[in-house]
PDB file of C-alpha atoms in Angstrom:
ATOM      1  CA  MET G   1       0.000   0.000   0.000  1.00 36.00           C
ATOM      2  CA  ILE G   2       1.301   3.405  -0.966  1.00 33.00           C
ATOM      3  CA  VAL G   3       0.792   6.028   1.648  1.00 32.00           C
ATOM      4  CA  VAL G   4       0.652   9.631   0.496  1.00 32.00           C
ATOM      5  CA  SER G   5       1.217  12.098   3.295  1.00 34.00           C
ATOM      6  CA  ALA G   6       0.175  15.722   3.173  1.00 36.00           C
ATOM      7  CA  MET G   7       2.354  18.370   4.796  1.00 35.00           C
ATOM      8  CA  VAL G   8       0.560  21.011   6.730  1.00 37.00           C
ATOM      9  CA  HIS G   9       2.517  24.233   7.034  1.00 38.00           C
ATOM     10  CA  SER G  10       2.221  25.702  10.506  1.00 38.00           C
ATOM     11  CA  PRO G  11       2.691  29.425  11.173  1.00 41.00           C
ATOM     12  CA  MET G  12       6.148  28.567  12.552  1.00 39.00           C
ATOM     13  CA  VAL G  13       7.165  26.924   9.245  1.00 35.00           C
ATOM     14  CA  PHE G  14       5.981  29.943   7.277  1.00 38.00           C
ATOM     15  CA  ALA G  15       7.967  32.207   9.595  1.00 42.00           C
ATOM     16  CA  GLN G  16      11.094  30.095   9.075  1.00 39.00           C
ATOM     17  CA  GLN G  17      10.660  30.249   5.298  1.00 41.00           C
ATOM     18  CA  ALA G  18      10.236  34.024   5.437  1.00 44.00           C
ATOM     19  CA  ASN G  19      13.425  34.319   7.482  1.00 43.00           C
ATOM     20  CA  LEU G  20      15.327  32.171   4.998  1.00 39.00           C
ATOM     21  CA  GLN G  21      14.093  34.276   2.080  1.00 46.00           C
ATOM     22  CA  ALA G  22      15.059  37.471   3.875  1.00 43.00           C
ATOM     23  CA  ALA G  23      18.524  36.060   4.618  1.00 40.00           C
ATOM     24  CA  ALA G  24      18.971  35.057   0.981  1.00 40.00           C
ATOM     25  CA  GLN G  25      17.995  38.540  -0.189  1.00 42.00           C
ATOM     26  CA  THR G  26      20.407  40.099   2.316  1.00 35.00           C
ATOM     27  CA  THR G  27      23.227  37.819   1.148  1.00 36.00           C
ATOM     28  CA  LYS G  28      22.490  38.706  -2.470  1.00 39.00           C
ATOM     29  CA  ALA G  29      22.613  42.424  -1.601  1.00 37.00           C
ATOM     30  CA  ILE G  30      25.946  41.972   0.191  1.00 35.00           C
ATOM     31  CA  ASP G  31      27.396  40.024  -2.752  1.00 40.00           C
ATOM     32  CA  THR G  32      26.316  42.759  -5.143  1.00 45.00           C
ATOM     33  CA  ALA G  33      27.726  45.490  -2.929  1.00 44.00           C
ATOM     34  CA  SER G  34      31.067  43.706  -2.586  1.00 42.00           C
ATOM     35  CA  LYS G  35      31.795  43.945  -6.299  1.00 85.00           C
ATOM     36  CA  THR G  36      33.694  47.008  -7.437  1.00 95.00           C
ATOM     37  CA  PRO G  37      32.199  49.359 -10.053  1.00 95.00           C
ATOM     38  CA  TRP G  38      33.051  49.235 -13.740  1.00 96.00           C
ATOM     39  CA  VAL G  39      35.023  52.226 -15.011  1.00 96.00           C
ATOM     40  CA  SER G  40      34.633  53.365 -18.628  1.00 97.00           C
ATOM     41  CA  LEU G  41      37.896  53.838 -20.497  1.00 98.00           C
ATOM     42  CA  THR G  42      37.477  56.955 -22.603  1.00 96.00           C
ATOM     43  CA  GLY G  43      39.463  60.037 -23.496  1.00 94.00           C
ATOM     44  CA  GLN G  44      42.975  58.639 -23.263  1.00 96.00           C
ATOM     45  CA  TRP G  45      43.284  56.428 -26.332  1.00 98.00           C
ATOM     46  CA  LYS G  46      45.914  57.219 -28.950  1.00 98.00           C
ATOM     47  CA  ALA G  47      46.465  55.733 -32.404  1.00 98.00           C
ATOM     48  CA  CYS G  48      49.416  53.346 -32.646  1.00 98.00           C
ATOM     49  CA  GLN G  49      52.230  53.827 -35.128  1.00 97.00           C
ATOM     50  CA  PHE G  50      52.676  50.434 -36.751  1.00 96.00           C
ATOM     51  CA  GLY G  51      53.700  51.691 -40.182  1.00 95.00           C
ATOM     52  CA  GLY G  52      51.002  51.159 -42.803  1.00 96.00           C
ATOM     53  CA  GLU G  53      48.178  51.645 -40.293  1.00 97.00           C
ATOM     54  CA  GLY G  54      44.741  52.810 -41.377  1.00 98.00           C
ATOM     55  CA  GLU G  55      42.833  55.817 -40.074  1.00 98.00           C
ATOM     56  CA  VAL G  56      41.566  55.833 -36.491  1.00 98.00           C
ATOM     57  CA  THR G  57      38.602  57.951 -35.390  1.00 98.00           C
ATOM     58  CA  PHE G  58      37.021  58.514 -31.971  1.00 97.00           C
ATOM     59  CA  ALA G  59      33.378  59.558 -31.934  1.00 96.00           C
ATOM     60  CA  GLY G  60      30.356  58.909 -29.743  1.00 95.00           C
ATOM     61  CA  GLY G  61      32.221  56.467 -27.508  1.00 96.00           C
ATOM     62  CA  VAL G  62      33.188  54.311 -30.492  1.00 98.00           C
ATOM     63  CA  ILE G  63      36.719  53.703 -31.761  1.00 98.00           C
ATOM     64  CA  LYS G  64      36.796  53.067 -35.501  1.00 98.00           C
ATOM     65  CA  MET G  65      39.927  51.451 -36.934  1.00 98.00           C
ATOM     66  CA  GLU G  66      40.161  51.299 -40.704  1.00 98.00           C
ATOM     67  CA  TYR G  67      41.907  48.774 -42.935  1.00 97.00           C
ATOM     68  CA  GLY G  68      45.678  48.779 -42.388  1.00 97.00           C
ATOM     69  CA  ASP G  69      48.676  47.169 -44.045  1.00 97.00           C
ATOM     70  CA  PRO G  70      48.378  45.064 -42.050  1.00 97.00           C
ATOM     71  CA  PHE G  71      47.671  46.571 -38.598  1.00 98.00           C
ATOM     72  CA  THR G  72      45.647  49.463 -37.216  1.00 98.00           C
ATOM     73  CA  GLY G  73      45.357  50.031 -33.496  1.00 98.00           C
ATOM     74  CA  VAL G  74      45.136  52.202 -30.402  1.00 98.00           C
ATOM     75  CA  ARG G  75      46.916  52.327 -27.052  1.00 98.00           C
ATOM     76  CA  TRP G  76      45.693  53.534 -23.646  1.00 98.00           C
ATOM     77  CA  GLU G  77      47.828  56.492 -22.584  1.00 96.00           C
ATOM     78  CA  GLY G  78      46.611  56.694 -18.990  1.00 95.00           C
ATOM     79  CA  PRO G  79      48.597  55.617 -15.933  1.00 95.00           C
ATOM     80  CA  PHE G  80      48.883  52.147 -14.421  1.00 96.00           C
ATOM     81  CA  ASP G  81      49.686  50.947 -10.942  1.00 94.00           C
ATOM     82  CA  GLY G  82      53.270  51.767 -10.028  1.00 89.00           C
ATOM     83  CA  GLU G  83      53.586  54.649 -12.512  1.00 82.00           C
ATOM     84  CA  GLN G  84      53.435  57.652 -10.168  1.00 62.00           C
ATOM     85  CA  LYS G  85      55.427  59.980 -12.411  1.00 52.00           C
ATOM     86  CA  LYS G  86      53.287  59.246 -15.419  1.00 49.00           C
ATOM     87  CA  SER G  87      50.137  59.737 -13.354  1.00 43.00           C
ATOM     88  CA  LYS G  88      51.242  63.242 -12.301  1.00 46.00           C
ATOM     89  CA  LYS G  89      52.094  64.159 -15.882  1.00 48.00           C
ATOM     90  CA  ILE G  90      48.694  63.150 -17.229  1.00 43.00           C
ATOM     91  CA  ALA G  91      46.887  64.924 -14.392  1.00 40.00           C
ATOM     92  CA  SER G  92      48.523  68.172 -15.464  1.00 37.00           C
ATOM     93  CA  GLU G  93      47.309  67.867 -19.043  1.00 40.00           C
ATOM     94  CA  THR G  94      43.876  68.676 -20.420  1.00 45.00           C
ATOM     95  CA  ARG G  95      42.834  65.024 -20.460  1.00 53.00           C
ATOM     96  CA  PRO G  96      40.279  63.931 -17.856  1.00 57.00           C
ATOM     97  CA  LYS G  97      41.850  62.758 -14.597  1.00 71.00           C
ATOM     98  CA  MET G  98      42.008  58.980 -14.300  1.00 80.00           C
ATOM     99  CA  LYS G  99      43.160  56.810 -11.444  1.00 90.00           C
ATOM    100  CA  PRO G 100      45.905  54.321 -12.324  1.00 96.00           C
ATOM    101  CA  LEU G 101      44.593  51.116 -13.873  1.00 98.00           C
ATOM    102  CA  PRO G 102      45.369  47.699 -12.380  1.00 97.00           C
ATOM    103  CA  ARG G 103      47.936  45.315 -13.829  1.00 97.00           C
ATOM    104  CA  ASP G 104      46.555  42.311 -11.985  1.00 97.00           C
ATOM    105  CA  ASP G 105      43.337  41.120 -10.317  1.00 97.00           C
ATOM    106  CA  TYR G 106      40.844  42.854 -12.607  1.00 97.00           C
ATOM    107  CA  GLU G 107      38.205  42.329 -15.263  1.00 97.00           C
ATOM    108  CA  LEU G 108      38.108  44.021 -18.656  1.00 98.00           C
ATOM    109  CA  ARG G 109      35.145  44.042 -21.039  1.00 98.00           C
ATOM    110  CA  TRP G 110      34.202  45.573 -24.378  1.00 98.00           C
ATOM    111  CA  GLU G 111      32.148  45.167 -27.548  1.00 98.00           C
ATOM    112  CA  CYS G 112      33.575  44.903 -31.063  1.00 98.00           C
ATOM    113  CA  ARG G 113      32.515  44.308 -34.651  1.00 98.00           C
ATOM    114  CA  ARG G 114      34.125  43.873 -38.045  1.00 98.00           C
ATOM    115  CA  ASP G 115      32.652  45.893 -40.901  1.00 98.00           C
ATOM    116  CA  ARG G 116      34.916  44.800 -43.752  1.00 97.00           C
ATOM    117  CA  GLY G 117      37.595  42.173 -44.194  1.00 97.00           C
ATOM    118  CA  TYR G 118      38.180  38.630 -43.007  1.00 95.00           C
ATOM    119  CA  ASP G 119      40.892  38.596 -40.334  1.00 97.00           C
ATOM    120  CA  PHE G 120      40.904  39.572 -36.665  1.00 97.00           C
ATOM    121  CA  MET G 121      38.717  42.512 -35.758  1.00 97.00           C
ATOM    122  CA  CYS G 122      40.250  42.757 -32.319  1.00 97.00           C
ATOM    123  CA  ALA G 123      43.490  41.716 -30.667  1.00 98.00           C
ATOM    124  CA  PHE G 124      43.088  43.204 -27.206  1.00 98.00           C
ATOM    125  CA  THR G 125      46.403  43.451 -25.358  1.00 98.00           C
ATOM    126  CA  PHE G 126      46.142  43.622 -21.563  1.00 98.00           C
ATOM    127  CA  PRO G 127      48.481  43.522 -18.554  1.00 98.00           C
ATOM    128  CA  VAL G 128      49.306  40.299 -16.739  1.00 98.00           C
ATOM    129  CA  ALA G 129      51.208  41.648 -13.721  1.00 96.00           C
ATOM    130  CA  ASP G 130      54.513  42.953 -15.121  1.00 95.00           C
ATOM    131  CA  LYS G 131      53.907  41.344 -18.515  1.00 96.00           C
ATOM    132  CA  GLN G 132      51.031  41.310 -21.001  1.00 97.00           C
ATOM    133  CA  ALA G 133      49.076  39.066 -23.349  1.00 98.00           C
ATOM    134  CA  SER G 134      46.597  39.535 -26.204  1.00 98.00           C
ATOM    135  CA  LEU G 135      43.161  38.045 -26.802  1.00 98.00           C
ATOM    136  CA  VAL G 136      42.918  37.519 -30.564  1.00 98.00           C
ATOM    137  CA  MET G 137      39.357  37.342 -31.911  1.00 98.00           C
ATOM    138  CA  GLY G 138      39.076  35.884 -35.405  1.00 96.00           C
ATOM    139  CA  GLY G 139      42.702  35.639 -36.506  1.00 95.00           C
ATOM    140  CA  TRP G 140      44.526  33.468 -39.036  1.00 94.00           C
ATOM    141  CA  GLY G 141      41.962  34.026 -41.760  1.00 91.00           C
ATOM    142  CA  GLY G 142      39.027  34.797 -39.465  1.00 91.00           C
ATOM    143  CA  GLY G 143      38.463  31.600 -37.513  1.00 91.00           C
ATOM    144  CA  ILE G 144      40.968  31.405 -34.645  1.00 95.00           C
ATOM    145  CA  THR G 145      40.407  32.812 -31.174  1.00 97.00           C
ATOM    146  CA  GLY G 146      42.837  32.485 -28.287  1.00 97.00           C
ATOM    147  CA  ILE G 147      45.592  34.040 -26.177  1.00 98.00           C
ATOM    148  CA  SER G 148      48.909  35.175 -27.641  1.00 97.00           C
ATOM    149  CA  SER G 149      51.281  34.127 -26.319  1.00 96.00           C
ATOM    150  CA  ILE G 150      51.720  31.338 -23.764  1.00 98.00           C
ATOM    151  CA  ASP G 151      55.199  29.898 -23.344  1.00 98.00           C
ATOM    152  CA  GLY G 152      56.096  31.417 -26.702  1.00 96.00           C
ATOM    153  CA  ARG G 153      53.162  29.771 -28.508  1.00 97.00           C
ATOM    154  CA  ASP G 154      50.647  32.130 -30.089  1.00 95.00           C
ATOM    155  CA  ALA G 155      46.855  31.930 -30.248  1.00 96.00           C
ATOM    156  CA  SER G 156      46.944  29.508 -33.179  1.00 95.00           C
ATOM    157  CA  ASP G 157      49.046  26.948 -31.306  1.00 95.00           C
ATOM    158  CA  ASN G 158      48.391  26.682 -27.572  1.00 97.00           C
ATOM    159  CA  ASP G 159      45.840  25.332 -25.105  1.00 96.00           C
ATOM    160  CA  THR G 160      43.471  28.284 -25.655  1.00 97.00           C
ATOM    161  CA  THR G 161      43.309  27.818 -29.443  1.00 97.00           C
ATOM    162  CA  MET G 162      39.765  27.383 -30.657  1.00 95.00           C
ATOM    163  CA  PHE G 163      37.763  27.918 -33.829  1.00 94.00           C
ATOM    164  CA  LYS G 164      35.118  30.601 -33.643  1.00 91.00           C
ATOM    165  CA  ALA G 165      33.790  32.439 -36.665  1.00 90.00           C
ATOM    166  CA  PHE G 166      32.757  36.090 -36.392  1.00 96.00           C
ATOM    167  CA  ASP G 167      30.252  37.578 -38.832  1.00 97.00           C
ATOM    168  CA  ASN G 168      30.728  41.028 -40.290  1.00 97.00           C
ATOM    169  CA  ASP G 169      28.353  43.821 -39.226  1.00 98.00           C
ATOM    170  CA  LYS G 170      27.577  42.149 -35.899  1.00 98.00           C
ATOM    171  CA  TRP G 171      28.535  43.319 -32.413  1.00 98.00           C
ATOM    172  CA  TYR G 172      30.192  40.810 -30.083  1.00 98.00           C
ATOM    173  CA  SER G 173      30.817  41.250 -26.372  1.00 98.00           C
ATOM    174  CA  ALA G 174      34.008  40.033 -24.719  1.00 98.00           C
ATOM    175  CA  LYS G 175      35.336  39.892 -21.174  1.00 98.00           C
ATOM    176  CA  VAL G 176      38.737  38.975 -19.759  1.00 98.00           C
ATOM    177  CA  ARG G 177      39.425  38.256 -16.103  1.00 97.00           C
ATOM    178  CA  VAL G 178      43.020  38.319 -14.866  1.00 97.00           C
ATOM    179  CA  ASP G 179      43.437  37.037 -11.322  1.00 96.00           C
ATOM    180  CA  GLN G 180      46.067  35.202  -9.312  1.00 93.00           C
ATOM    181  CA  LYS G 181      44.817  31.848 -10.528  1.00 95.00           C
ATOM    182  CA  ALA G 182      44.075  32.200 -14.226  1.00 96.00           C
ATOM    183  CA  ILE G 183      43.186  34.219 -17.300  1.00 97.00           C
ATOM    184  CA  THR G 184      39.538  33.608 -18.140  1.00 97.00           C
ATOM    185  CA  VAL G 185      37.753  34.686 -21.325  1.00 98.00           C
ATOM    186  CA  TRP G 186      34.064  35.039 -22.162  1.00 98.00           C
ATOM    187  CA  ILE G 187      32.508  35.822 -25.568  1.00 97.00           C
ATOM    188  CA  ASP G 188      28.847  36.867 -25.604  1.00 97.00           C
ATOM    189  CA  GLY G 189      28.488  35.707 -22.016  1.00 97.00           C
ATOM    190  CA  THR G 190      29.840  32.193 -22.638  1.00 97.00           C
ATOM    191  CA  GLU G 191      33.110  31.171 -21.003  1.00 97.00           C
ATOM    192  CA  LEU G 192      35.511  29.971 -23.685  1.00 96.00           C
ATOM    193  CA  PHE G 193      38.436  28.995 -21.490  1.00 97.00           C
ATOM    194  CA  SER G 194      40.249  29.613 -18.229  1.00 97.00           C
ATOM    195  CA  HIS G 195      43.998  29.108 -18.499  1.00 97.00           C
ATOM    196  CA  PRO G 196      46.080  28.762 -15.320  1.00 96.00           C
ATOM    197  CA  ARG G 197      48.891  31.246 -14.710  1.00 96.00           C
ATOM    198  CA  LYS G 198      51.089  29.173 -12.434  1.00 94.00           C
ATOM    199  CA  ASP G 199      54.159  27.749 -14.211  1.00 96.00           C
ATOM    200  CA  TYR G 200      53.248  29.495 -17.507  1.00 97.00           C
ATOM    201  CA  ASP G 201      54.897  32.478 -19.169  1.00 97.00           C
ATOM    202  CA  PHE G 202      52.583  35.028 -20.814  1.00 98.00           C
ATOM    203  CA  ASP G 203      53.761  37.546 -23.385  1.00 96.00           C
ATOM    204  CA  ILE G 204      52.760  39.129 -26.698  1.00 97.00           C
ATOM    205  CA  ARG G 205      53.769  38.646 -30.298  1.00 95.00           C
ATOM    206  CA  PHE G 206      56.296  41.342 -31.172  1.00 94.00           C
ATOM    207  CA  GLU G 207      53.857  42.971 -33.615  1.00 95.00           C
ATOM    208  CA  MET G 208      51.631  44.017 -30.700  1.00 97.00           C
ATOM    209  CA  ASP G 209      54.362  45.952 -28.896  1.00 97.00           C
ATOM    210  CA  PRO G 210      52.884  49.383 -29.857  1.00 97.00           C
ATOM    211  CA  CYS G 211      49.699  48.394 -27.965  1.00 98.00           C
ATOM    212  CA  THR G 212      51.315  47.580 -24.624  1.00 97.00           C
ATOM    213  CA  PRO G 213      50.384  47.439 -21.847  1.00 97.00           C
ATOM    214  CA  LEU G 214      46.753  48.038 -22.853  1.00 98.00           C
ATOM    215  CA  GLY G 215      45.658  48.429 -26.435  1.00 98.00           C
ATOM    216  CA  ILE G 216      43.644  47.135 -29.378  1.00 98.00           C
ATOM    217  CA  ALA G 217      44.593  46.247 -32.933  1.00 98.00           C
ATOM    218  CA  ASN G 218      42.967  44.776 -36.013  1.00 98.00           C
ATOM    219  CA  TYR G 219      44.422  43.064 -39.070  1.00 97.00           C
ATOM    220  CA  GLU G 220      43.489  44.001 -42.641  1.00 97.00           C
ATOM    221  CA  CYS G 221      39.915  44.909 -41.837  1.00 98.00           C
ATOM    222  CA  ASP G 222      37.626  47.746 -40.739  1.00 98.00           C
ATOM    223  CA  SER G 223      36.427  47.306 -37.180  1.00 98.00           C
ATOM    224  CA  GLN G 224      34.822  49.182 -34.302  1.00 98.00           C
ATOM    225  CA  ILE G 225      35.250  48.965 -30.529  1.00 98.00           C
ATOM    226  CA  ARG G 226      32.923  50.402 -27.888  1.00 98.00           C
ATOM    227  CA  LYS G 227      31.903  50.136 -24.211  1.00 98.00           C
ATOM    228  CA  ILE G 228      35.434  49.452 -22.987  1.00 98.00           C
ATOM    229  CA  GLN G 229      35.327  49.105 -19.215  1.00 98.00           C
ATOM    230  CA  ILE G 230      37.566  47.828 -16.434  1.00 98.00           C
ATOM    231  CA  ARG G 231      37.107  47.041 -12.753  1.00 97.00           C
ATOM    232  CA  ARG G 232      39.429  45.960  -9.994  1.00 97.00           C
ATOM    233  CA  LEU G 233      38.469  42.741  -8.275  1.00 96.00           C
ATOM    234  CA  HIS G 234      37.257  43.272  -4.736  1.00 92.00           C
ATOM    235  CA  GLU G 235      39.549  41.846  -2.063  1.00 90.00           C
ATOM    236  CA  SER G 236      36.829  39.303  -1.267  1.00 88.00           C
ATOM    237  CA  GLU G 237      37.068  37.989  -4.846  1.00 89.00           C
ATOM    238  CA  ILE G 238      40.838  37.515  -4.832  1.00 85.00           C
ATOM    239  CA  PRO G 239      41.482  35.090  -1.913  1.00 54.00           C
ATOM    240  CA  SER G 240      39.151  32.457  -3.366  1.00 56.00           C
ATOM    241  CA  ALA G 241      41.280  32.389  -6.501  1.00 45.00           C
ATOM    242  CA  LYS G 242      44.447  32.008  -4.453  1.00 49.00           C
ATOM    243  CA  LYS G 243      42.987  29.243  -2.314  1.00 52.00           C
ATOM    244  CA  SER G 244      41.782  27.225  -5.299  1.00 48.00           C
ATOM    245  CA  GLU G 245      45.317  27.238  -6.660  1.00 48.00           C
ATOM    246  CA  ASN G 246      46.650  25.285  -3.640  1.00 49.00           C
TER     247      ASN G 246
END
């Protein structure tokens, strides 16, 4: 015989449930408050001198980089952690004041699109402590995405190498997280990979040197970049990464 029991919720049970819901909402509020704000990166971009670069324009919060031979790009001219002298110099100019940007333990996000051409619309170079690396989106003929470089191997030949096609005239969102544990990449909200930092050497291909430590380049195409933002990781976000490495 199958016995089906009915649960009767007493006032005490309802009170307990209400307390649990309130606690969950409070925890959610605390988690949200613990995250640091995103900072828009505007006003301090400068066109790179590759030799053969296309025209770069800045308008309406959008950076347009035209077809180069082969590269066109921009570099962030603002200060970074540990660059006190440079920070004072920029503060004295007409550019908007900007606090130094982090070299480690941060997230960086942006949107990009390719309007003409077939190769990478965006190679975003970013700091990795005292070094840097580049996220290449749609390189080697348009289909390769990955990090350049890891242990001297570029985005077409390392553990982050993956095929992902990018259509012209379509905006894509990207996010990079650099913490003590790993470099993690998302495209359109989907995590593509998370590569550990321990025991690996990160650097750039020599062609991206004009973009260091933070910059963007394309390859034989017209592309646009917008909504570039960065945020430092809150101290509560960093220890968990360190602990998971042990």
